[in-house]
mmCIF file of C-alpha atoms in Angstrom:
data_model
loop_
_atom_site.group_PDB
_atom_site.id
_atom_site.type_symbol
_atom_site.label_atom_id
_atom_site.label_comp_id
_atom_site.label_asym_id
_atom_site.label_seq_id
_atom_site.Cartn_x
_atom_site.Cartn_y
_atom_site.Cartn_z
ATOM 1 C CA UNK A 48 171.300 144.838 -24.024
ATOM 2 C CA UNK A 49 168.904 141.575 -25.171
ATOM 3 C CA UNK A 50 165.910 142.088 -26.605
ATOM 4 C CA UNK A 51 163.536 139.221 -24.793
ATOM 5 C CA UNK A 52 160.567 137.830 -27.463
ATOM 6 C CA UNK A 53 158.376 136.187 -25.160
ATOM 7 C CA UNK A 54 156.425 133.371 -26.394
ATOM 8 C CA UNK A 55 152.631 132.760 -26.358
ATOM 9 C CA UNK A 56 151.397 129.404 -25.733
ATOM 10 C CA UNK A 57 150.432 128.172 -29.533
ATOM 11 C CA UNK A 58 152.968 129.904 -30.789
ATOM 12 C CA UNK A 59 155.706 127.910 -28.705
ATOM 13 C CA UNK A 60 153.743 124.591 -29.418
ATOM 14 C CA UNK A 61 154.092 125.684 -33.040
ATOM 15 C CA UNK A 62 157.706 126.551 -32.879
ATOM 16 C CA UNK A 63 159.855 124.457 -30.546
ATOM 17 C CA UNK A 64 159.525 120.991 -32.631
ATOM 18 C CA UNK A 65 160.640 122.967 -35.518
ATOM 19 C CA UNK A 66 163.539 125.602 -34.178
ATOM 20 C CA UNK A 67 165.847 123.667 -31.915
ATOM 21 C CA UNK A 68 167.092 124.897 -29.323
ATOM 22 C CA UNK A 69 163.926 127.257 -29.240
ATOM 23 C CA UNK A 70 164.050 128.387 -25.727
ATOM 24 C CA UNK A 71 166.870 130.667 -24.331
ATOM 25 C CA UNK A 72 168.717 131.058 -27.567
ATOM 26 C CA UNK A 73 170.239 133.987 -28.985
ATOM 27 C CA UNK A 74 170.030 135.613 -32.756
ATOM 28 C CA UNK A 75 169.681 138.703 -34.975
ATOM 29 C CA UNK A 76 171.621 142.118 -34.407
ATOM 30 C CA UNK A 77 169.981 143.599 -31.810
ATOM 31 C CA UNK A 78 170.069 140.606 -30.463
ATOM 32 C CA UNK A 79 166.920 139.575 -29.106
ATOM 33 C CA UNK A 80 166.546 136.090 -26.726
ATOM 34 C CA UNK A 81 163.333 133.562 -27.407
ATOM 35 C CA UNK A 82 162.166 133.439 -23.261
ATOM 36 C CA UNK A 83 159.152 131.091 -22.040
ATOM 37 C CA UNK A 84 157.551 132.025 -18.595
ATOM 38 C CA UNK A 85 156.185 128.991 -16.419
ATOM 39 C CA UNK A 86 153.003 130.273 -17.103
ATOM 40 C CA UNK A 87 152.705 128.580 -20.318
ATOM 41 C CA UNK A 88 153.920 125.438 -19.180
ATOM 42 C CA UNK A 89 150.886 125.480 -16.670
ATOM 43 C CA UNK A 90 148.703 126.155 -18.932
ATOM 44 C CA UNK A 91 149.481 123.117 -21.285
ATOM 45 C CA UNK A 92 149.320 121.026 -17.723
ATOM 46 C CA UNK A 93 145.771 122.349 -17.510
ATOM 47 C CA UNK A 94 144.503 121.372 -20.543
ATOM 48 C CA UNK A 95 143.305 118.133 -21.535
ATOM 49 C CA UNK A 96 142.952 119.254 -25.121
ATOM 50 C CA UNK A 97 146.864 120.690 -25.579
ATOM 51 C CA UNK A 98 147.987 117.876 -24.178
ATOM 52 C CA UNK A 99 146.600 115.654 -26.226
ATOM 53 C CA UNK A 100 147.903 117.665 -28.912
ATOM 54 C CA UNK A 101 151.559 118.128 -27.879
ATOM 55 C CA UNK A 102 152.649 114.810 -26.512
ATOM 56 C CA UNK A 103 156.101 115.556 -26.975
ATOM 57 C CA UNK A 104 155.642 118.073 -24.656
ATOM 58 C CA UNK A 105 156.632 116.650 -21.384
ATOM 59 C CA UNK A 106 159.509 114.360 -23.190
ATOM 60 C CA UNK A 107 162.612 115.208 -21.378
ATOM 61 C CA UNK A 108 164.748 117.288 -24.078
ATOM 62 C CA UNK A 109 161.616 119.614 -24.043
ATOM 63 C CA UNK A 110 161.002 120.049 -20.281
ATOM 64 C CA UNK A 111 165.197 120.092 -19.732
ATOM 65 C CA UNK A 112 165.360 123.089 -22.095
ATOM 66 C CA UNK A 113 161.950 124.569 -20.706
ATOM 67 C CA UNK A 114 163.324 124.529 -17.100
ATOM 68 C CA UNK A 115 166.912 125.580 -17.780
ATOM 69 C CA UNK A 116 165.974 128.964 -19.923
ATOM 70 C CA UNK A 117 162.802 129.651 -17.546
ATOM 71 C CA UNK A 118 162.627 133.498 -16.924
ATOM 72 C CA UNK A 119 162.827 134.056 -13.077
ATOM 73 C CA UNK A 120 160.779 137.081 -11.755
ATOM 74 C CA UNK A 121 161.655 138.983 -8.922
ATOM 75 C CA UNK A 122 158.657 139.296 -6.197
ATOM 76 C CA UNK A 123 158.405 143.309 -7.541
ATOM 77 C CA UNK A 124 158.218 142.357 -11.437
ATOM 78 C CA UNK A 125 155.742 139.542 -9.964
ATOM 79 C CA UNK A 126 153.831 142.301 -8.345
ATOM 80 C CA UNK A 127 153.747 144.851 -11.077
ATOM 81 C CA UNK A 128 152.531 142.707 -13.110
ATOM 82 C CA UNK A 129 149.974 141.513 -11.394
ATOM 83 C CA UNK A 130 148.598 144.894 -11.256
ATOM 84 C CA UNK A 131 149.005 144.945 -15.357
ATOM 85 C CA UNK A 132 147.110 141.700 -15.942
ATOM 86 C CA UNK A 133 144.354 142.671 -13.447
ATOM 87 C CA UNK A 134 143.804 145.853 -15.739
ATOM 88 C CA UNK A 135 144.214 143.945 -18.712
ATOM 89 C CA UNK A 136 141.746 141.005 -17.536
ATOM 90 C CA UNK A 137 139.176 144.324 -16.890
ATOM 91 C CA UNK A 138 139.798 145.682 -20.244
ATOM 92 C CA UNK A 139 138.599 142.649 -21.066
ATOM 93 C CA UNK A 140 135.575 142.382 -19.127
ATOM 94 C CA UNK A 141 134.736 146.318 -20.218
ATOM 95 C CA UNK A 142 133.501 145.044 -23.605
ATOM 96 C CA UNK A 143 133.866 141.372 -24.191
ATOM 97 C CA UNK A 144 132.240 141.191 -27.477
ATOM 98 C CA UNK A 145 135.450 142.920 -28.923
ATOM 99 C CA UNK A 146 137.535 139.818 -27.911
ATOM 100 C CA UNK A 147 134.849 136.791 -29.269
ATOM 101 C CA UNK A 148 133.888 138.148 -32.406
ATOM 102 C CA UNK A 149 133.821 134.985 -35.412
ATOM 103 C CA UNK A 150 133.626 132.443 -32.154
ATOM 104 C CA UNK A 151 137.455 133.538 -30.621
ATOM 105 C CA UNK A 152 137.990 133.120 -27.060
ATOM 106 C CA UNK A 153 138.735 136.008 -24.978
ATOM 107 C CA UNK A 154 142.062 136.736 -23.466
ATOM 108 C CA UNK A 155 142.385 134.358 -20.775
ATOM 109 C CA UNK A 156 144.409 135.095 -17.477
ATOM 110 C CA UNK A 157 147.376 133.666 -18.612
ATOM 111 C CA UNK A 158 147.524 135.713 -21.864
ATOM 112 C CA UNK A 159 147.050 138.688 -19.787
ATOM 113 C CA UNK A 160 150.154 137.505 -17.811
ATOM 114 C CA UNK A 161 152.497 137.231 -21.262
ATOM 115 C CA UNK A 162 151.322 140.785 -22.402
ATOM 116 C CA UNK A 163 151.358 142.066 -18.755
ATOM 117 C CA UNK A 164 155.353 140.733 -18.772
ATOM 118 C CA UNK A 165 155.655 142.678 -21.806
ATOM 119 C CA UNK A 166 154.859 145.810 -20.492
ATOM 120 C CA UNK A 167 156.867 145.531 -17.210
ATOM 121 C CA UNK A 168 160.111 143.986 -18.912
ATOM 122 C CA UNK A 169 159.629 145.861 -22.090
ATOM 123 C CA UNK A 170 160.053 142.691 -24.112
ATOM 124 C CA UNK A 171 158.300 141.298 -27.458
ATOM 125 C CA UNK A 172 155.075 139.027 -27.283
ATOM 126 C CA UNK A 173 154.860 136.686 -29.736
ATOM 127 C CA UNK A 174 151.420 135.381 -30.537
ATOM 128 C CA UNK A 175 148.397 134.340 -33.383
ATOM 129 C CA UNK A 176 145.765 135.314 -30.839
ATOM 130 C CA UNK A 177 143.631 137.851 -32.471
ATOM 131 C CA UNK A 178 141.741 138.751 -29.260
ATOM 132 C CA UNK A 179 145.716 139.643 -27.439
ATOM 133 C CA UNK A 180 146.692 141.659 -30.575
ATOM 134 C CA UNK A 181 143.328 143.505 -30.099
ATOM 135 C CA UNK A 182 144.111 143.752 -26.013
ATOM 136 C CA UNK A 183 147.610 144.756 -26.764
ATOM 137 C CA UNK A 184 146.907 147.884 -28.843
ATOM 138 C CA UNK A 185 143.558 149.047 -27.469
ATOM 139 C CA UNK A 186 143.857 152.659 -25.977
ATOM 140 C CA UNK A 187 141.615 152.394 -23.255
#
């Protein structure tokens, strides 16, 4: 059985210039299989600010490797978790100054998608967001 490690936005943008292949590849024991959902990819399309950042990130050898390893969803994963990242985004709303402390950004919808995906297909989420990690382990 693979191990998925599902990867954040930033933390792909930080990774796939610098581990090639990045997407779909296979290492370690267990093993374990670096997966991107197509919700990251929309959210790089949505901002000006990451696209500026990451030109490279349309140029073909990216988007080939994006599209090919893309993690397809059934309709009842899609549904489940939906019903994850609606509780998650509420979590959220429930006490909002625990996500923005020192001028962070709450988790958005699309971060509540990754960890949501993480709790329905048991997989890793790897990220640098403070406010997930916070989201991730809260009891509530």
């Amino acid at each position: 059985m693979t191990t998925e490690v599902l990867l954040d936005t930033n933390t792909y943008l930080r990774l796939a210039k610098r581990i090639r292949p990045a997407v779909g590849r296979q290492f370690g024991q267990v093993p374990y299989v670096v997966v991107i959902l197509k919700a990251v990819e929309e959210e790089v399309h949505r901002s000006a600010k990451l696209r500026f950042k990451n030109p490279w990130f349309d140029e073909p050898e990216f988007a080939q490797e994006r599209i090919a390893k893309q993690t397809r969803l059934s309709a009842a994963d899609k549904q489940d978790m939906k019903l994850v990242q609606d509780i998650l985004m509420g979590t959220v709303q429930l006490d909002i100054d625990k996500y923005t402390s020192h001028g962070r950004s709450p988790p958005g919808p699309t971060d509540c998608w990754l960890l949501a995906y993480g709790q329905v297909k048991d997989a890793i989420v790897v990220t640098d967001d403070l406010g997930m990690h916070t989201l991730a382990t809260s009891e509530e």
